[in-house]
PDB file of C-alpha atoms in Angstrom:
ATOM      1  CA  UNK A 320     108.191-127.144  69.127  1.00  0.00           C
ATOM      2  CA  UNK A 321     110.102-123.835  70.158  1.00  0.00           C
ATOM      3  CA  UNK A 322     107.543-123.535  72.614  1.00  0.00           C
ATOM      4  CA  UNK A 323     108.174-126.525  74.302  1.00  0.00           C
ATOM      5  CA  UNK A 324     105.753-129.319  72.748  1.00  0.00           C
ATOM      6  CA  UNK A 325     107.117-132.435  72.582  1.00  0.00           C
ATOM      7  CA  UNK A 326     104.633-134.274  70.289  1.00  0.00           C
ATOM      8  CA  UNK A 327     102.788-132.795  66.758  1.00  0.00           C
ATOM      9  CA  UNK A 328      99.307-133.649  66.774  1.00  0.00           C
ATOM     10  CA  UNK A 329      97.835-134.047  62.835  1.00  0.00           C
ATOM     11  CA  UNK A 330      94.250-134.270  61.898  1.00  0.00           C
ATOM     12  CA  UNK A 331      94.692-137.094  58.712  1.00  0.00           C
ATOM     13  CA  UNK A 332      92.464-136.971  56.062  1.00  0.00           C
ATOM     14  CA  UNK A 333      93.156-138.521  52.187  1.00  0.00           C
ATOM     15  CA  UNK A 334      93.501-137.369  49.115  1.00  0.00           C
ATOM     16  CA  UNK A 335      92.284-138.768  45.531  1.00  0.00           C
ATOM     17  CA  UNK A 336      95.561-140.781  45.254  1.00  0.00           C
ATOM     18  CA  UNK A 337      95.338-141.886  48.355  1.00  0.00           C
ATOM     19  CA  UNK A 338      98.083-140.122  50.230  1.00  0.00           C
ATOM     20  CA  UNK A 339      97.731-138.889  54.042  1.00  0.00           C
ATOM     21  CA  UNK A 340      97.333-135.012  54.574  1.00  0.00           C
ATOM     22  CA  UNK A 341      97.339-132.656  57.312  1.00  0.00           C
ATOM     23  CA  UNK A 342      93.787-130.620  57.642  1.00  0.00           C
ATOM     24  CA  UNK A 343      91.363-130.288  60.528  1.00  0.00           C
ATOM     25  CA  UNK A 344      88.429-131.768  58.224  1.00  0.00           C
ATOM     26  CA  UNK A 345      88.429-133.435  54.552  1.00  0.00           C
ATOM     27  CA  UNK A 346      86.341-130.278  53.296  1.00  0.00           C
ATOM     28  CA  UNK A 347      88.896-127.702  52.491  1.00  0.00           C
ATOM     29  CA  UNK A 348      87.169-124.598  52.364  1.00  0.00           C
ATOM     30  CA  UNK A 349      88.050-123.166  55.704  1.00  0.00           C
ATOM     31  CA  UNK A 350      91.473-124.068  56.092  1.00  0.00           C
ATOM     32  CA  UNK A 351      92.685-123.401  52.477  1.00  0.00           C
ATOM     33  CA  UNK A 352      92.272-120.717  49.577  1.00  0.00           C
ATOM     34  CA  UNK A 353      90.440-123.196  47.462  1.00  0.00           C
ATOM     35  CA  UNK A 354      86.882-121.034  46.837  1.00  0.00           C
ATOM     36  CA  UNK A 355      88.833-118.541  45.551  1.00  0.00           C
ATOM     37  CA  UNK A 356      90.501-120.702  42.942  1.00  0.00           C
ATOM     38  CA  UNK A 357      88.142-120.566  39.823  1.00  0.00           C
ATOM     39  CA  UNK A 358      90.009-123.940  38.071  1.00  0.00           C
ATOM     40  CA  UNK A 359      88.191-125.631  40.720  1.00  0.00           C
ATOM     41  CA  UNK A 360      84.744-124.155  41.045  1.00  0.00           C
ATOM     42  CA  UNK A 361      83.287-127.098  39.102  1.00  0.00           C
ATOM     43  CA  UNK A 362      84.227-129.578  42.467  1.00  0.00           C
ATOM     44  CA  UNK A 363      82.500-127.628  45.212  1.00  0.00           C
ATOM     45  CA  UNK A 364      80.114-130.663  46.133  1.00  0.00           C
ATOM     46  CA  UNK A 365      77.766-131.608  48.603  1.00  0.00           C
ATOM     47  CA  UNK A 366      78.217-134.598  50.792  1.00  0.00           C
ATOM     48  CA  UNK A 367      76.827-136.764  54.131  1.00  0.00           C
ATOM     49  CA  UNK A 368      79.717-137.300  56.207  1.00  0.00           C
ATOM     50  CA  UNK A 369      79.050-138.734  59.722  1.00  0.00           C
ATOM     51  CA  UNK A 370      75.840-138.209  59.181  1.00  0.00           C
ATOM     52  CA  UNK A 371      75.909-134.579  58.759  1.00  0.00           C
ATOM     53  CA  UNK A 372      75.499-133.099  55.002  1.00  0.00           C
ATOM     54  CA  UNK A 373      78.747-130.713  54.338  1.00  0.00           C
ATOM     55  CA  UNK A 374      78.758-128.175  51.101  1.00  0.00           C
ATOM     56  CA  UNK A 375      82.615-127.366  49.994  1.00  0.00           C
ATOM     57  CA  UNK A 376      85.346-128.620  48.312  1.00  0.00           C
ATOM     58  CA  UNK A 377      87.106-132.358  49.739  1.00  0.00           C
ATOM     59  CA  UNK A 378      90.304-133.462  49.660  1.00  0.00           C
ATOM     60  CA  UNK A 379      89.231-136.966  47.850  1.00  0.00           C
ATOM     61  CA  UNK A 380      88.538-134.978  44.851  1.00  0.00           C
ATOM     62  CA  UNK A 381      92.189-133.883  44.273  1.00  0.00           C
ATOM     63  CA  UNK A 382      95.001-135.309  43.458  1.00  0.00           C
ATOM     64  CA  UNK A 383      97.977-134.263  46.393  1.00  0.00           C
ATOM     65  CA  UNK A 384      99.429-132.242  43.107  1.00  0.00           C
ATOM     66  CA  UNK A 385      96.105-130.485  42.946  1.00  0.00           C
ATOM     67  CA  UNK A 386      96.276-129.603  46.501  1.00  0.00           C
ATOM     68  CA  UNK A 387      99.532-128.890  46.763  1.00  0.00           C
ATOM     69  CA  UNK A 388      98.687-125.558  44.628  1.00  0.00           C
ATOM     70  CA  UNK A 389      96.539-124.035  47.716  1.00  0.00           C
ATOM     71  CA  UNK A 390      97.520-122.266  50.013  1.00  0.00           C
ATOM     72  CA  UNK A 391      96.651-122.706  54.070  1.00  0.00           C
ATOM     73  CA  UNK A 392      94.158-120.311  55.881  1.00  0.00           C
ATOM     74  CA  UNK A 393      93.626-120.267  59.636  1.00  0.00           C
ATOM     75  CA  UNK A 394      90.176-122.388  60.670  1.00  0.00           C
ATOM     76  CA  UNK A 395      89.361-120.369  63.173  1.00  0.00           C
ATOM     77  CA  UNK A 396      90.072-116.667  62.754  1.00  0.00           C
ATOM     78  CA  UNK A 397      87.908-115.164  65.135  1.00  0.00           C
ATOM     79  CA  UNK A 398      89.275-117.468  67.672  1.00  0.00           C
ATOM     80  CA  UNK A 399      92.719-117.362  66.581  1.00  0.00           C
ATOM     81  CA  UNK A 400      93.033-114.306  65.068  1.00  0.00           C
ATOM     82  CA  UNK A 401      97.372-113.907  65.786  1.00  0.00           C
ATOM     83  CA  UNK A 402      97.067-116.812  62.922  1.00  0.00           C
ATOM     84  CA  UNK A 403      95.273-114.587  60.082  1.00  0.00           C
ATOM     85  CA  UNK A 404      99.261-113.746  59.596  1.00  0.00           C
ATOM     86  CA  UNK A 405      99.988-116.509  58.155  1.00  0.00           C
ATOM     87  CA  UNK A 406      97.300-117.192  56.056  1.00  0.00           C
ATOM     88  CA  UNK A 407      98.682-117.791  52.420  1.00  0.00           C
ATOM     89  CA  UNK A 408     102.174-118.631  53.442  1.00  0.00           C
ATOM     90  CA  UNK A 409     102.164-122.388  53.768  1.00  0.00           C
ATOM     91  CA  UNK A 410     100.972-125.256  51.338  1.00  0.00           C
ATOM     92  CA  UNK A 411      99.146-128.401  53.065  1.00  0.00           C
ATOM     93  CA  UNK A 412     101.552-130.661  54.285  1.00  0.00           C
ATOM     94  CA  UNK A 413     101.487-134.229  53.765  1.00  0.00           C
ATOM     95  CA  UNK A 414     101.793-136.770  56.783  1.00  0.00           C
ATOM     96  CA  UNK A 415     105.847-137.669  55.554  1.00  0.00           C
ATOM     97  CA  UNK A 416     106.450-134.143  55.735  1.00  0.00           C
ATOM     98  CA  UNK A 417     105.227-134.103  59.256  1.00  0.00           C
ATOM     99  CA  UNK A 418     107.055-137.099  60.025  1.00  0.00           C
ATOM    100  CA  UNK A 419     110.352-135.290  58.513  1.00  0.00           C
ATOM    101  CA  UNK A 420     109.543-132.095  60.325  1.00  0.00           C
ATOM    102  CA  UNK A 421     109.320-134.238  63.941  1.00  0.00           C
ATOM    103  CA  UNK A 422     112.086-136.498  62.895  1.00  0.00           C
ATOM    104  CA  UNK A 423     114.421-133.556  62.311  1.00  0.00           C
ATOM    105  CA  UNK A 424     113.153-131.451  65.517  1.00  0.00           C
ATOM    106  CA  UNK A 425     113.360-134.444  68.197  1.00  0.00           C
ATOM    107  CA  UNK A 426     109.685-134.933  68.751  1.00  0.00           C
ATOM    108  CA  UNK A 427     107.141-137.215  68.476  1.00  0.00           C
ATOM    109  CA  UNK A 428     103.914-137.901  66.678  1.00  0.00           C
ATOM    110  CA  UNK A 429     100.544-138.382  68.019  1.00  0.00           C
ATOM    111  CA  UNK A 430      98.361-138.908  64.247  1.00  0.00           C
ATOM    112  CA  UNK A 431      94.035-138.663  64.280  1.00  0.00           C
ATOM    113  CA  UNK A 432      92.156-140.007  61.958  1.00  0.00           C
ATOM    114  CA  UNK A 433      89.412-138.147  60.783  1.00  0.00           C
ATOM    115  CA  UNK A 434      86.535-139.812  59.433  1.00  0.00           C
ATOM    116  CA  UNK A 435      87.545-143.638  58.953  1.00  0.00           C
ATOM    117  CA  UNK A 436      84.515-144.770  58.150  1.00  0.00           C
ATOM    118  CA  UNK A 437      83.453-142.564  55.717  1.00  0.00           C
ATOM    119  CA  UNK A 438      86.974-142.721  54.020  1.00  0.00           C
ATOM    120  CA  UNK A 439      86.488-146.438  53.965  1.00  0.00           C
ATOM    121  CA  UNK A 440      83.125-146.438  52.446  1.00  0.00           C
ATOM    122  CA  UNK A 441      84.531-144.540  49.232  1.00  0.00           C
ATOM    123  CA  UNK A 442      87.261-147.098  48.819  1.00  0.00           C
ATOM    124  CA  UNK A 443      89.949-145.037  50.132  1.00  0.00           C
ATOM    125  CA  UNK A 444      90.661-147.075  53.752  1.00  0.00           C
ATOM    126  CA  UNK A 445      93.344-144.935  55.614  1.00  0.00           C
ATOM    127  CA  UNK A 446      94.475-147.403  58.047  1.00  0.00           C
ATOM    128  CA  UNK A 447      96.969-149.357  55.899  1.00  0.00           C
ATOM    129  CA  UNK A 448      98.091-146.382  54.123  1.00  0.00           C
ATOM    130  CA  UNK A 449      99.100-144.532  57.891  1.00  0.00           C
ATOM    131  CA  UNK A 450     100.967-147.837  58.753  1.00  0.00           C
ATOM    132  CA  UNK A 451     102.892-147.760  55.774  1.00  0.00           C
ATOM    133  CA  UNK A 452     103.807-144.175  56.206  1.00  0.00           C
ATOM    134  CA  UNK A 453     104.798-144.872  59.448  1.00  0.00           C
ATOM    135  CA  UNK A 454     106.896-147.804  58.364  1.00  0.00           C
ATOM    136  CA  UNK A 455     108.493-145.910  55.861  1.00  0.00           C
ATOM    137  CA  UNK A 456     109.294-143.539  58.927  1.00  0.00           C
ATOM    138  CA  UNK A 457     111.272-146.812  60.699  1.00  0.00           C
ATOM    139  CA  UNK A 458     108.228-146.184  63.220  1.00  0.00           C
ATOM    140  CA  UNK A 459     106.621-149.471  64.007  1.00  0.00           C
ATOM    141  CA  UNK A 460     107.334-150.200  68.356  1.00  0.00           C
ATOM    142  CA  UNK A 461     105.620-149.722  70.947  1.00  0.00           C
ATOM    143  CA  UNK A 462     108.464-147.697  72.469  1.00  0.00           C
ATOM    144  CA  UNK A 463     108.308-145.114  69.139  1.00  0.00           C
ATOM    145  CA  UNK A 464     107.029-141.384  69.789  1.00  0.00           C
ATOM    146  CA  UNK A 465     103.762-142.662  68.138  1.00  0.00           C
ATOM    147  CA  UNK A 466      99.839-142.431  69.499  1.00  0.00           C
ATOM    148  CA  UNK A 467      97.311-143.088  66.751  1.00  0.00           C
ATOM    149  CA  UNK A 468      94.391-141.801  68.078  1.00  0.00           C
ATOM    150  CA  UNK A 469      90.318-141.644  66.868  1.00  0.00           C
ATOM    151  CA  UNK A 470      86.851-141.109  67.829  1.00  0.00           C
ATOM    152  CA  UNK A 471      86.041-143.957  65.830  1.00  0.00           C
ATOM    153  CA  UNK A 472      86.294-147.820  67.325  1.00  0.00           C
ATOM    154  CA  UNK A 473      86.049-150.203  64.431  1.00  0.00           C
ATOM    155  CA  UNK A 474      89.349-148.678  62.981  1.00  0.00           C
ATOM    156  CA  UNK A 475      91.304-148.846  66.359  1.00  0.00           C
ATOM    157  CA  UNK A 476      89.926-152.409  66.834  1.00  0.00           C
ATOM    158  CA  UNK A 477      91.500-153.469  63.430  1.00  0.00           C
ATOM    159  CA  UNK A 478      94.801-151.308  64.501  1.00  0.00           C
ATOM    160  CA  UNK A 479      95.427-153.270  67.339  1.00  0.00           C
ATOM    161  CA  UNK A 480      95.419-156.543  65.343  1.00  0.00           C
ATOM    162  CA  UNK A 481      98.457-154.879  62.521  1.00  0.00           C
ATOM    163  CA  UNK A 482     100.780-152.881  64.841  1.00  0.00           C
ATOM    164  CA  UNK A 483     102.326-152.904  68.652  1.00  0.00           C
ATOM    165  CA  UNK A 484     102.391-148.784  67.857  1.00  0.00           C
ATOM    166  CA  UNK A 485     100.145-147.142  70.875  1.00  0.00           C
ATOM    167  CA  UNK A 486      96.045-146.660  70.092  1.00  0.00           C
ATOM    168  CA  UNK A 487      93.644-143.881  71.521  1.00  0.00           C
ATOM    169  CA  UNK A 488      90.230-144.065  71.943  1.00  0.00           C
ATOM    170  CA  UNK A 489      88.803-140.669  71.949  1.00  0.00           C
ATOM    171  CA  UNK A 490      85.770-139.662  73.630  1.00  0.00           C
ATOM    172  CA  UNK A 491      83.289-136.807  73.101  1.00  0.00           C
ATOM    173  CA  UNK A 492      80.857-135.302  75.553  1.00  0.00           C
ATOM    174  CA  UNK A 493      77.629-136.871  74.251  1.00  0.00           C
ATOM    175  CA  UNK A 494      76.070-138.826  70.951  1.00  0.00           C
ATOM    176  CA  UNK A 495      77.999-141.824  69.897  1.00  0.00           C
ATOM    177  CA  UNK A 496      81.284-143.072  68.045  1.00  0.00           C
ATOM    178  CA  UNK A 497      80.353-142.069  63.960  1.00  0.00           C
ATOM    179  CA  UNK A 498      80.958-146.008  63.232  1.00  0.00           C
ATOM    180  CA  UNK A 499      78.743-147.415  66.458  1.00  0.00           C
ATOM    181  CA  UNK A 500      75.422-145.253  66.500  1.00  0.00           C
ATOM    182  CA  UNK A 501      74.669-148.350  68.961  1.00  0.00           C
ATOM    183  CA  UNK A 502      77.155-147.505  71.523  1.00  0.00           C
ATOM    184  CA  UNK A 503      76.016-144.259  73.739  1.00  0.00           C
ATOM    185  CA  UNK A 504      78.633-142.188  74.689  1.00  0.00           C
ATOM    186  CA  UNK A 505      77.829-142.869  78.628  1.00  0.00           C
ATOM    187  CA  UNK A 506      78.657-146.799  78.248  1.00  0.00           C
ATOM    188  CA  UNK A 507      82.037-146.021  77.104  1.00  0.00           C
ATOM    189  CA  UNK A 508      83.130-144.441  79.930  1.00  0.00           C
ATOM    190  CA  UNK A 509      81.478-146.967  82.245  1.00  0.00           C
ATOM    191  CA  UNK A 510      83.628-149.646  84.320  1.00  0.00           C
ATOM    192  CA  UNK A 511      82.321-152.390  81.954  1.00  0.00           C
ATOM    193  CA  UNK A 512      82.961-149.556  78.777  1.00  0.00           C
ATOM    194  CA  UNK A 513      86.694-148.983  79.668  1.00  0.00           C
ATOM    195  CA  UNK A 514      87.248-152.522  80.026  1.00  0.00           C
ATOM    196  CA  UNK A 515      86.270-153.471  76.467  1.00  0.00           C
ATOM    197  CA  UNK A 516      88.191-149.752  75.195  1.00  0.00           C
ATOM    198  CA  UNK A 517      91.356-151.532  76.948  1.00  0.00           C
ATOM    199  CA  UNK A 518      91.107-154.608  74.868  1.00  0.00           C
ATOM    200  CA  UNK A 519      92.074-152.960  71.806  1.00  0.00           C
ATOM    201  CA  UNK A 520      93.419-149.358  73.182  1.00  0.00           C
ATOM    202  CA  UNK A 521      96.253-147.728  75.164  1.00  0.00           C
ATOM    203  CA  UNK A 522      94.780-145.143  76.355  1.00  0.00           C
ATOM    204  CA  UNK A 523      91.869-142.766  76.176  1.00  0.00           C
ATOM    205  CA  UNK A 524      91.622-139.274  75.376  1.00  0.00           C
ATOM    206  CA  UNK A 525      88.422-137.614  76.682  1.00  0.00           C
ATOM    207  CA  UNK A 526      86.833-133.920  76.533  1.00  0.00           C
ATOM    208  CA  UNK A 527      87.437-132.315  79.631  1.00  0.00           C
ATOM    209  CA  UNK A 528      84.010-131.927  80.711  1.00  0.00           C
ATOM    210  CA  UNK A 529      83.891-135.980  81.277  1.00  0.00           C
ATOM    211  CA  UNK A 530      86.605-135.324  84.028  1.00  0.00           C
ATOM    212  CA  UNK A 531      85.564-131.540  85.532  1.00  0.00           C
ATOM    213  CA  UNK A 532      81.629-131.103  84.608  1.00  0.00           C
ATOM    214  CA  UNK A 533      80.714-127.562  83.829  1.00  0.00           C
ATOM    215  CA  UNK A 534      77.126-125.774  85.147  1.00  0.00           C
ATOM    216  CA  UNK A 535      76.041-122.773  83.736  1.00  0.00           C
TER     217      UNK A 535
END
């Protein structure tokens, strides 16, 4: 925000008691301190999320209370390596506490949420739970500092039909949406593909390489 930004930009995942937090992925070994925490060597689990089998620790085993007790890492510290300084300083922050933090500051919010589907399939839907967050927020019109955004479509699609807030598709460079293995990644971005994305969605967010294709 000191740098200039004028929207925060959270990766949503959900916890056992079903409240929205901040973290890149749902498995929590990268981005907190959690392997190191003995009390909870007993929940390092294996899982197939989005098709792809994941070995860690995931934030629908805890309780926020539980996760609240770890502390943040970077993700990336080979990429990122300025960020190693903070490692350890910060707890994971809920969605209301970013909501608070961009309320406070002036900015806006632009929310993804990571793995619908799967989230759904365990009986912990995120949809309604971001919308009442939001609500509680007084952030419900179109004209809010708001973007929900996914790579997902069924969840947009059911977005558009419970709030006027603004919806992004997101689209990757190749494969398909985790929720439509039946829908290529090239129809999407055809004429006939955007149409049917701007039936239920503002906008689209798309990896660069759709836009400037890279050779070698």
């Amino acid at each position: 925000i000191e740098q200039g930004a004028d929207f925060i930009e959270p990766d949503l995942v959900m916890t056992k008691d079903r409240v929205l937090v901040a973290r890149h992925e749902n498995e929590i070994s990268g981005t907190t301190d959690v392997a190191a925490r003995p009390e909870f060597a007993a929940r390092k689990a294996t899982k197939a999320i989005d098709g792809q089998n994941y070995t860690g620790w995931f934030t629908e085993d805890f309780t926020l209370a539980e996760l609240k007790t770890l502390r943040a890492r970077e993700r990336l510290p080979d990429l990122r390596p300025q960020n190693r300084a903070y490692d350890g300083q910060f707890d994971v922050p809920t969605f209301d506490e970013v909501l608070a933090l961009a309320r406070a500051r002036g900015v806006g919010v632009y929310p993804e949420i990571k793995h619908g589907a799967y989230f759904a399939r365990i009986g912990l839907a995120m949809e309604p739970v971001l919308l009442a967050t939001l609500r509680r927020a007084g952030l419900t019109r179109k004209a809010n500092k708001v973007f929900i955004q996914s790579f997902e479509v069924g969840n947009l699609q059911r977005l558009r039909m419970a709030t006027k807030l603004r919806l992004v598709q997101l689209i990757d460079g190749s494969g398909h949406p985790a929720d439509r293995p039946d829908l290529p990644i090239g129809n999407m971005v055809t004429p006939a593909g955007l149409a049917e994305i701007a039936r239920y969605a503002d906008a689209i967010g798309v990896t660069k390489t759709l836009i400037v294709p890279r050779d070698g």
